[in-house]
Amino acid sequence: MSVKKKGTVYLVGAGCGDYDLITLRGKSALEQCDTVIYDSLIDDRILNFASSAAEKISVGKRCGKHSETQENINSLLVSKATEGKTVVRLKGGDPFVFGRGGEEIIELKKNDIEFDIIPGISSSIAVPELAGIPVTHRKVSRSFHVITGHTADDFSEDSIKKYAELEGTLVFLMGLKNLRYITDSLIKYGKDKNMPACVISNGAGSYQSIVKSKLIEIADEAEKQNAPSPAVIVIGKTVEYDFAPTVSRPLSGITVTATGTKRFVTKLSKALENKGARVQRLDHLDVVEYSSNERLDKALKNISDYDFLVLTSINGAEIFLRKLREFKVDIRKLANIKIAVIGSGTAEVLEKRGIFPDLIPKQYTSESLGKMLSKAVAENERVLILRAEKGSKMLTEILDKNQALYDDIKIYDVAENSGFYEENKIVGDYVIFASSSGVRAFFDSEKAIPKNAKIVCIGDITAQAVRQHGINDFRISKTSNIEGIIETIINAEEENETIKKAQSE
């Protein structure tokens, strides 16, 4: 009888703060794993690197919150690997910097399970750094010391005396609830009460907050400003420096809720984050390709019978290309067919395959596409339209008025996934809607638009869906793509600044 081969466990440091501080090697491990066992102190967006089919198990490990015991985590790693799975144990920061990675490895070795280690960026260095504090600096601090501040038991009298005598920078992790005990003890054993100190909450991320003061006053100041956990405490002369990044981004401090399919939300979020925005992702829509579609099968097998091919979305373009491969339709059969697409995103999908559209409207809307087609299509020429189930009627209405010959074939639908109902309360200065389907799903779930939040719609059809819910105050992006949405938000922020400036004068 054959024995099932055991799987492999990868101990991966997720880094600290924002999701994109994970290493390329860590990202690759996530992409290939069967199971992710993760701590709570990570940016949830990191989990998007794993396959949607991968099992995702939270084991907590956060101060003051329910979490699995280390023994249970060890057993879970062994159990999943014994099933033959490739497991990523995703840990905040670095696996070996107060991450208890060593304990997990001991258990894996005991059970003869292969493992690998992928380092992560430790919050002990990166959080102060991104707050503008170097942990070392020439002629000021030639060393730094990382200390766990998790419980009062971590501080014996001998240890505190040694910490107080150190001349380098002191970095305490997980110590916010013991901040007063830490500072009082250090002063008691000789640390200068006027030594600069800092509490950095939610460090290395867009929600970062910083409290600076003298050692004797930092606990009071942190309480006064309600400094939240998780936090890194830094004590030393280098705290006086301010080397915080000075690159200015137009949407810094702005929070945006992005709704739509996972692909769209991921792409939009990345673009927004590059502009400095914080993003709440509601990727609550799934693209459902029709598995049985006789009309599409027939049209593709006889593609040469058409003079024009019309694609109105990225999803439609990808399904079209996939079906061509499935039916082994030679791409050269498209040589005499003019291709019309609704926008640059759809065009980009085709261009990657060496297919360059003939028609792209200046405005990425169904109306503009329809008007362009009606002028381009000659009498007796045939048009093939491949699009979503709930595609805009405006396109075909325009073609009907011009007596065009067309086959309008629905090749996919957009459906709400169940995970949407599990999302937290909607937050943000802006809420983005990219489709009428997304609008319906949002309001059907009885979610509410935050007070004072501005709504941005990707086009007129989406705007009409918003109006049906009694909302008339919104903006429509000039171009129906991600660039248009971002431009709309930046313009709105510039208008706000102009109004504020005028009111203050």
Coordinates of C-alpha atoms in Angstrom, one line a residue:
M1 CA 0.0 0.0 0.0
S2 CA 1.4 3.4 -1.0
V3 CA 2.0 6.0 1.7
K4 CA 0.6 9.5 1.0
K5 CA 3.5 12.0 0.6
K6 CA 3.5 14.7 3.2
G7 CA 3.2 18.3 2.2
T8 CA 5.5 21.2 2.8
V9 CA 5.2 24.1 5.2
Y10 CA 6.5 27.6 4.3
L11 CA 7.0 30.0 7.2
V12 CA 6.5 33.3 5.5
G13 CA 7.0 36.7 7.0
A14 CA 4.2 39.0 5.8
G15 CA 6.2 42.1 6.6
C16 CA 4.5 45.0 8.5
G17 CA 1.9 47.5 7.6
D18 CA 0.7 47.7 3.9
Y19 CA 0.3 44.4 2.0
D20 CA 2.9 45.3 -0.7
L21 CA 5.8 45.2 1.8
I22 CA 5.8 41.4 1.5
T23 CA 8.8 40.0 -0.4
L24 CA 8.5 38.6 -3.9
R25 CA 9.4 35.2 -2.5
G26 CA 6.6 35.4 0.0
K27 CA 4.1 36.4 -2.6
S28 CA 5.2 33.5 -4.8
A29 CA 4.6 31.0 -2.0
L30 CA 1.1 32.3 -1.4
E31 CA 0.3 32.0 -5.1
Q32 CA 1.2 28.3 -5.1
C33 CA -0.1 27.1 -1.7
D34 CA -3.2 25.0 -0.9
T35 CA -3.7 26.4 2.6
V36 CA -2.9 29.7 4.3
I37 CA -2.7 29.8 8.1
Y38 CA -2.4 33.5 9.1
D39 CA -2.2 35.8 12.0
S40 CA -4.4 38.8 12.6
L41 CA -1.6 41.4 12.4
I42 CA -1.4 41.3 8.7
D43 CA -3.0 43.4 5.9
D44 CA -5.9 41.2 4.7
R45 CA -5.1 42.2 1.1
I46 CA -2.1 39.9 1.2
L47 CA -4.5 37.0 1.2
N48 CA -5.6 38.1 -2.3
F49 CA -2.2 36.8 -3.6
A50 CA -3.4 33.2 -2.7
S51 CA -5.7 31.4 -5.1
S52 CA -9.4 31.8 -4.5
A53 CA -9.5 28.0 -4.1
A54 CA -6.9 28.0 -1.3
E55 CA -8.1 27.3 2.2
K56 CA -7.6 30.3 4.5
I57 CA -7.5 29.8 8.3
S58 CA -7.2 32.7 10.8
V59 CA -5.4 31.8 14.0
G60 CA -5.6 35.3 15.6
K61 CA -2.5 35.9 17.7
R62 CA -3.4 39.5 18.6
C63 CA -3.2 41.0 22.0
G64 CA -6.5 41.3 23.8
K65 CA -8.3 39.2 21.1
H66 CA -9.3 35.6 21.0
S67 CA -6.7 33.5 19.3
E68 CA -5.6 29.9 18.9
T69 CA -3.0 28.6 21.3
Q70 CA 0.5 28.0 20.0
E71 CA 0.0 24.3 20.6
N72 CA -3.1 24.3 18.4
I73 CA -1.3 26.2 15.7
N74 CA 1.5 23.7 15.7
S75 CA -1.0 20.8 15.5
L76 CA -2.8 22.5 12.6
L77 CA 0.4 22.9 10.6
V78 CA 1.3 19.2 11.1
S79 CA -2.3 18.1 10.3
K80 CA -2.5 20.1 7.0
A81 CA 1.0 19.0 5.9
T82 CA 0.2 15.4 6.7
E83 CA -2.8 15.7 4.3
G84 CA -0.2 16.4 1.6
K85 CA -1.0 20.1 1.3
T86 CA 1.4 22.9 0.6
V87 CA 0.9 25.2 3.6
V88 CA 1.9 28.8 4.1
R89 CA 2.2 29.9 7.7
L90 CA 1.8 33.6 7.2
K91 CA 3.2 35.6 10.1
G92 CA 3.3 39.4 10.7
G93 CA 6.7 40.9 10.4
D94 CA 9.4 38.3 10.4
P95 CA 8.9 34.7 11.6
F96 CA 11.8 34.8 14.0
V97 CA 11.3 38.3 15.6
F98 CA 8.9 37.4 18.4
G99 CA 7.0 35.4 15.9
R100 CA 7.5 32.0 17.6
G101 CA 8.6 30.5 14.3
G102 CA 11.2 28.5 16.1
E103 CA 8.5 26.7 18.1
E104 CA 6.6 25.8 15.0
I105 CA 9.8 24.5 13.3
I106 CA 10.6 22.3 16.3
E107 CA 7.1 20.7 15.9
L108 CA 7.5 20.2 12.1
K109 CA 10.9 18.6 12.6
K110 CA 9.5 16.3 15.2
N111 CA 6.9 15.1 12.7
D112 CA 9.4 14.8 9.8
I113 CA 7.7 17.5 7.7
E114 CA 9.7 19.5 5.2
F115 CA 9.7 23.3 5.7
D116 CA 11.2 26.4 4.3
I117 CA 11.6 29.9 5.7
I118 CA 10.9 33.2 3.9
P119 CA 12.0 36.3 5.9
G120 CA 9.8 39.3 6.3
I121 CA 10.4 43.0 6.9
S122 CA 10.4 43.4 10.7
S123 CA 8.3 46.2 12.2
S124 CA 11.1 46.8 14.7
I125 CA 13.0 48.5 11.8
A126 CA 10.5 49.4 9.2
V127 CA 7.8 51.1 11.4
P128 CA 10.2 53.6 12.9
E129 CA 11.8 54.1 9.5
L130 CA 8.6 55.0 7.7
A131 CA 7.7 57.3 10.6
G132 CA 10.9 59.1 9.9
I133 CA 12.9 57.7 12.8
P134 CA 16.2 55.9 12.0
V135 CA 17.0 53.2 14.6
T136 CA 20.7 54.0 14.1
H137 CA 22.4 57.2 13.1
R138 CA 26.1 58.1 12.9
K139 CA 27.4 59.6 16.2
V140 CA 24.0 59.4 17.8
S141 CA 23.0 55.7 18.0
R142 CA 25.4 53.0 17.0
S143 CA 23.0 50.1 18.1
F144 CA 19.4 49.3 18.5
H145 CA 17.7 46.8 20.8
V146 CA 14.4 45.0 20.1
I147 CA 12.4 44.1 23.2
T148 CA 9.0 42.4 23.6
G149 CA 6.7 44.6 25.7
H150 CA 3.9 42.1 25.7
T151 CA 3.4 41.5 29.4
A152 CA 4.8 42.8 32.7
D153 CA 6.4 39.4 33.2
D154 CA 8.8 40.2 30.4
F155 CA 10.6 42.8 32.6
S156 CA 12.6 41.4 35.4
E157 CA 14.5 43.8 37.6
D158 CA 17.8 42.7 36.1
S159 CA 16.5 43.2 32.5
I160 CA 15.1 46.6 33.2
K161 CA 18.4 47.8 34.7
K162 CA 20.2 46.5 31.5
Y163 CA 17.7 48.3 29.2
A164 CA 18.1 51.5 31.1
E165 CA 21.9 51.4 30.8
L166 CA 21.9 50.8 27.0
E167 CA 23.0 53.8 24.9
G168 CA 21.4 52.7 21.7
T169 CA 17.8 53.0 20.5
L170 CA 15.2 50.9 22.4
V171 CA 12.4 49.4 20.3
F172 CA 9.5 47.8 22.2
L173 CA 7.0 45.6 20.2
M174 CA 3.5 44.7 21.5
G175 CA 4.0 47.0 24.5
L176 CA 1.3 49.6 24.3
K177 CA -0.8 48.4 27.2
N178 CA 2.4 48.3 29.4
L179 CA 3.7 51.6 28.2
R180 CA 3.5 53.4 31.6
Y181 CA 5.1 50.4 33.3
I182 CA 7.9 50.4 30.7
T183 CA 8.6 54.1 31.0
D184 CA 8.4 54.3 34.8
S185 CA 10.7 51.3 35.1
L186 CA 13.3 52.7 32.8
I187 CA 13.3 56.1 34.6
K188 CA 13.5 54.3 37.9
Y189 CA 16.7 52.6 36.9
G190 CA 18.4 55.5 35.4
K191 CA 17.2 56.3 31.9
D192 CA 17.0 60.1 31.3
K193 CA 13.4 61.2 31.9
N194 CA 13.8 63.7 29.1
M195 CA 14.9 61.1 26.6
P196 CA 12.8 61.4 23.3
A197 CA 10.1 58.8 23.0
C198 CA 7.6 57.9 20.4
V199 CA 4.5 55.6 20.0
I200 CA 3.7 54.6 16.4
S201 CA 0.3 53.0 15.9
N202 CA -0.7 51.1 12.7
G203 CA 2.8 51.7 11.4
A204 CA 4.0 51.4 7.8
G205 CA 0.4 51.7 6.6
S206 CA -2.0 54.4 5.5
Y207 CA -3.7 54.6 8.9
Q208 CA -0.4 55.3 10.7
S209 CA -0.5 57.7 13.7
I210 CA 2.4 59.1 15.7
V211 CA 2.8 60.4 19.2
K212 CA 6.1 62.0 20.3
S213 CA 7.1 63.3 23.7
K214 CA 9.6 63.0 26.5
L215 CA 10.0 59.6 28.2
I216 CA 8.4 60.8 31.4
E217 CA 5.4 62.2 29.5
I218 CA 4.8 59.7 26.6
A219 CA 2.4 57.5 28.5
D220 CA 0.1 60.5 29.3
E221 CA 0.4 61.8 25.8
A222 CA -0.5 58.4 24.2
E223 CA -3.6 58.2 26.4
K224 CA -4.6 61.7 25.6
Q225 CA -4.4 61.0 21.9
N226 CA -6.0 57.6 22.2
A227 CA -3.1 55.9 20.5
P228 CA -4.5 52.6 19.2
S229 CA -2.9 49.1 19.1
P230 CA -0.9 47.6 17.4
A231 CA 1.9 50.0 18.3
V232 CA 5.7 50.2 18.3
I233 CA 7.4 52.2 21.0
V234 CA 10.7 53.8 20.2
I235 CA 13.0 55.4 22.9
G236 CA 16.2 57.1 22.1
K237 CA 18.0 60.2 20.7
T238 CA 17.1 59.3 17.1
V239 CA 13.4 59.9 17.8
E240 CA 14.3 63.7 17.5
Y241 CA 14.9 63.2 13.8
D242 CA 12.2 63.6 11.2
F243 CA 13.2 61.6 8.1
A244 CA 9.6 60.8 7.1
P245 CA 9.1 60.5 3.3
T246 CA 8.3 63.8 1.6
V247 CA 6.8 62.5 -1.7
S248 CA 3.5 64.2 -2.1
R249 CA 0.6 62.1 -3.5
P250 CA -2.7 63.8 -4.5
L251 CA -5.0 61.4 -2.5
S252 CA -3.1 61.1 0.7
G253 CA -5.4 60.8 3.6
I254 CA -8.4 60.0 1.4
T255 CA -10.4 56.8 2.0
V256 CA -12.2 55.1 -0.9
T257 CA -14.6 52.2 -0.9
A258 CA -14.2 50.3 -4.2
T259 CA -17.0 48.0 -5.3
G260 CA -17.1 45.5 -8.2
T261 CA -15.5 42.3 -9.4
K262 CA -12.2 41.1 -7.8
R263 CA -10.3 41.9 -11.0
F264 CA -11.7 45.5 -11.2
V265 CA -11.4 46.2 -7.5
T266 CA -7.8 44.9 -7.4
K267 CA -6.7 47.0 -10.3
L268 CA -8.6 50.1 -9.1
S269 CA -7.2 49.7 -5.6
K270 CA -3.7 49.5 -6.8
A271 CA -4.1 52.7 -8.9
L272 CA -5.7 54.5 -6.0
E273 CA -3.1 53.4 -3.5
N274 CA -0.4 54.7 -5.9
K275 CA -2.0 58.1 -5.5
G276 CA -1.9 57.8 -1.7
A277 CA -5.5 56.8 -1.0
R278 CA -6.6 54.2 1.6
V279 CA -8.9 51.7 0.0
Q280 CA -11.7 49.5 1.4
R281 CA -12.3 46.6 -1.1
L282 CA -15.7 45.2 -1.8
D283 CA -14.9 42.7 -4.5
H284 CA -18.4 41.3 -4.2
L285 CA -19.2 40.4 -7.8
D286 CA -18.2 37.3 -9.7
V287 CA -18.0 36.9 -13.5
V288 CA -20.1 33.9 -14.4
E289 CA -19.3 32.6 -17.9
Y290 CA -22.0 30.7 -19.6
S291 CA -20.8 27.1 -20.0
S292 CA -23.4 26.2 -22.6
N293 CA -23.9 28.8 -25.3
E294 CA -24.9 27.4 -28.7
R295 CA -25.3 30.8 -30.3
L296 CA -21.7 31.8 -29.3
D297 CA -20.3 28.4 -30.4
K298 CA -22.0 28.8 -33.8
A299 CA -20.9 32.4 -34.2
L300 CA -17.3 31.7 -33.5
K301 CA -17.1 28.7 -35.8
N302 CA -18.5 30.9 -38.5
I303 CA -16.7 34.1 -37.5
S304 CA -15.7 34.8 -41.2
D305 CA -19.4 35.5 -41.9
Y306 CA -19.2 38.8 -39.9
D307 CA -17.8 42.2 -40.9
F308 CA -17.6 43.7 -37.4
L309 CA -16.9 42.3 -34.0
V310 CA -17.9 44.3 -31.0
L311 CA -16.6 43.8 -27.4
T312 CA -17.9 46.0 -24.6
S313 CA -15.8 44.8 -21.7
I314 CA -12.5 43.3 -20.5
N315 CA -14.3 40.2 -19.4
G316 CA -16.0 39.8 -22.8
A317 CA -12.7 40.2 -24.6
E318 CA -11.0 37.5 -22.4
I319 CA -13.9 35.1 -22.9
F320 CA -13.8 35.7 -26.6
L321 CA -10.0 34.9 -26.8
R322 CA -10.4 31.8 -24.6
K323 CA -13.2 30.5 -26.8
L324 CA -11.1 31.0 -29.9
R325 CA -8.5 28.7 -28.4
E326 CA -11.1 26.2 -27.3
F327 CA -12.5 25.9 -30.8
K328 CA -9.1 26.1 -32.4
V329 CA -10.3 29.1 -34.5
D330 CA -7.3 30.4 -36.4
I331 CA -6.7 34.0 -35.5
R332 CA -6.1 34.8 -39.2
K333 CA -9.8 34.4 -39.7
L334 CA -10.2 37.9 -38.1
A335 CA -8.1 39.5 -40.9
N336 CA -11.1 40.9 -42.7
I337 CA -13.2 41.7 -39.7
K338 CA -13.2 45.2 -38.2
I339 CA -13.0 45.1 -34.4
A340 CA -14.8 47.7 -32.2
V341 CA -14.2 48.0 -28.4
I342 CA -15.7 50.2 -25.8
G343 CA -12.5 51.5 -24.2
S344 CA -8.7 51.2 -23.7
G345 CA -8.9 48.4 -21.1
T346 CA -10.8 46.1 -23.5
A347 CA -8.3 47.1 -26.3
E348 CA -5.4 46.3 -24.1
V349 CA -6.6 42.7 -23.6
L350 CA -6.7 42.2 -27.4
E351 CA -3.4 44.0 -28.1
K352 CA -1.6 41.6 -25.8
R353 CA -2.5 38.9 -28.3
G354 CA -1.5 41.0 -31.3
I355 CA -5.0 42.1 -32.2
F356 CA -5.4 45.9 -32.6
P357 CA -9.0 47.2 -32.6
D358 CA -10.1 49.4 -35.5
L359 CA -12.7 51.4 -33.6
I360 CA -12.5 52.9 -30.0
P361 CA -14.9 55.8 -29.2
K362 CA -13.4 58.9 -27.5
Q363 CA -15.9 58.5 -24.7
Y364 CA -16.0 55.0 -23.3
T365 CA -19.8 54.6 -23.3
S366 CA -22.3 52.4 -25.0
E367 CA -23.9 55.4 -26.6
S368 CA -20.6 56.6 -28.1
L369 CA -19.8 53.1 -29.3
G370 CA -23.2 52.8 -30.9
K371 CA -22.9 56.1 -32.8
M372 CA -19.5 55.2 -34.1
L373 CA -20.6 51.8 -35.3
S374 CA -23.7 53.2 -37.0
K375 CA -21.5 55.4 -39.1
A376 CA -19.0 52.7 -39.9
V377 CA -21.3 49.8 -40.7
A378 CA -22.4 49.7 -44.3
E379 CA -25.7 48.3 -45.7
N380 CA -25.8 44.5 -45.6
E381 CA -22.7 44.3 -43.3
R382 CA -23.1 42.0 -40.3
V383 CA -22.1 42.8 -36.7
L384 CA -21.3 40.3 -33.9
I385 CA -21.8 41.8 -30.4
L386 CA -20.4 39.7 -27.5
R387 CA -21.2 41.1 -24.1
A388 CA -22.7 40.7 -20.6
E389 CA -26.3 39.6 -19.9
K390 CA -27.2 43.1 -18.6
G391 CA -25.4 45.1 -21.2
S392 CA -26.7 48.5 -22.0
K393 CA -29.7 48.6 -24.3
M394 CA -28.5 51.9 -25.8
L395 CA -26.0 50.2 -28.0
T396 CA -28.6 48.0 -29.8
E397 CA -31.2 50.8 -29.9
I398 CA -28.9 53.0 -31.9
L399 CA -28.1 50.1 -34.2
D400 CA -31.8 49.4 -34.7
K401 CA -32.4 53.0 -35.6
N402 CA -29.8 52.7 -38.3
Q403 CA -31.2 49.3 -39.5
A404 CA -27.9 47.5 -38.9
L405 CA -27.7 43.8 -39.1
Y406 CA -26.4 42.3 -35.9
D407 CA -26.3 39.3 -33.6
D408 CA -26.3 40.3 -29.9
I409 CA -25.0 37.3 -27.9
K410 CA -24.8 37.3 -24.1
I411 CA -21.7 35.4 -23.0
Y412 CA -21.5 36.0 -19.3
D413 CA -23.3 37.5 -16.3
V414 CA -22.2 39.3 -13.2
A415 CA -23.4 37.7 -9.9
E416 CA -23.0 38.7 -6.3
N417 CA -20.9 36.4 -4.1
S418 CA -22.0 35.4 -0.6
G419 CA -18.9 36.9 1.0
F420 CA -20.2 40.4 0.4
Y421 CA -22.5 40.2 3.4
E422 CA -19.6 39.5 5.7
E423 CA -17.9 42.8 4.9
N424 CA -17.5 45.4 7.7
K425 CA -19.3 48.7 7.8
I426 CA -18.7 50.8 4.7
V427 CA -16.3 53.6 5.3
G428 CA -14.7 56.3 3.2
D429 CA -14.8 59.7 1.6
Y430 CA -15.8 58.2 -1.7
V431 CA -17.7 55.1 -2.8
I432 CA -17.1 53.9 -6.3
F433 CA -19.6 52.0 -8.4
A434 CA -18.4 50.4 -11.7
S435 CA -21.6 48.7 -12.9
S436 CA -25.4 48.7 -12.4
S437 CA -25.0 45.1 -11.1
G438 CA -22.7 46.4 -8.4
V439 CA -25.2 49.1 -7.4
R440 CA -28.0 46.6 -7.1
A441 CA -25.9 44.2 -5.0
F442 CA -24.7 47.0 -2.7
F443 CA -28.2 48.3 -1.9
D444 CA -29.9 44.8 -1.9
S445 CA -27.5 43.9 1.0
E446 CA -28.9 46.9 2.9
K447 CA -25.5 48.6 3.2
A448 CA -25.4 52.3 3.7
I449 CA -23.4 55.1 2.1
P450 CA -21.3 56.8 4.8
K451 CA -22.5 60.3 5.7
N452 CA -20.8 63.0 3.7
A453 CA -19.2 60.4 1.3
K454 CA -19.2 61.2 -2.4
I455 CA -20.4 58.7 -5.0
V456 CA -18.5 58.2 -8.2
C457 CA -20.1 56.3 -11.1
I458 CA -18.1 54.9 -14.0
G459 CA -20.8 55.8 -16.6
D460 CA -24.3 56.8 -17.3
I461 CA -25.8 53.3 -17.0
T462 CA -24.3 52.9 -13.5
A463 CA -25.5 56.4 -12.6
Q464 CA -29.1 55.5 -13.7
A465 CA -29.0 52.5 -11.3
V466 CA -27.9 54.8 -8.5
R467 CA -30.8 57.2 -9.2
Q468 CA -33.2 54.3 -8.8
H469 CA -32.2 54.2 -5.2
G470 CA -33.2 57.8 -4.6
I471 CA -29.7 59.3 -4.9
N472 CA -29.1 62.2 -7.2
D473 CA -25.9 63.6 -5.8
F474 CA -23.0 61.8 -7.5
R475 CA -20.3 62.3 -10.0
I476 CA -19.8 60.5 -13.3
S477 CA -16.3 59.9 -14.6
K478 CA -15.6 61.6 -17.9
T479 CA -14.1 58.4 -19.3
S480 CA -15.5 55.0 -18.2
N481 CA -12.3 53.5 -16.9
I482 CA -10.0 53.5 -13.9
E483 CA -8.1 56.5 -15.0
G484 CA -11.4 58.4 -15.4
I485 CA -12.5 57.5 -11.9
I486 CA -9.2 58.6 -10.3
E487 CA -9.3 61.9 -12.3
T488 CA -12.8 62.5 -11.0
I489 CA -11.7 62.0 -7.4
I490 CA -8.6 64.2 -7.8
N491 CA -10.7 67.0 -9.4
A492 CA -13.3 66.8 -6.5
E493 CA -10.5 67.1 -4.0
E494 CA -9.0 70.1 -5.7
E495 CA -12.4 71.7 -5.7
N496 CA -12.8 71.0 -2.0
E497 CA -9.4 72.7 -1.3
T498 CA -10.4 75.7 -3.4
I499 CA -13.6 76.1 -1.4
K500 CA -11.8 75.7 1.9
K501 CA -9.2 78.3 0.9
A502 CA -11.9 80.7 -0.2
Q503 CA -13.8 80.3 3.1
S504 CA -10.7 80.9 5.2
E505 CA -9.9 84.2 3.4

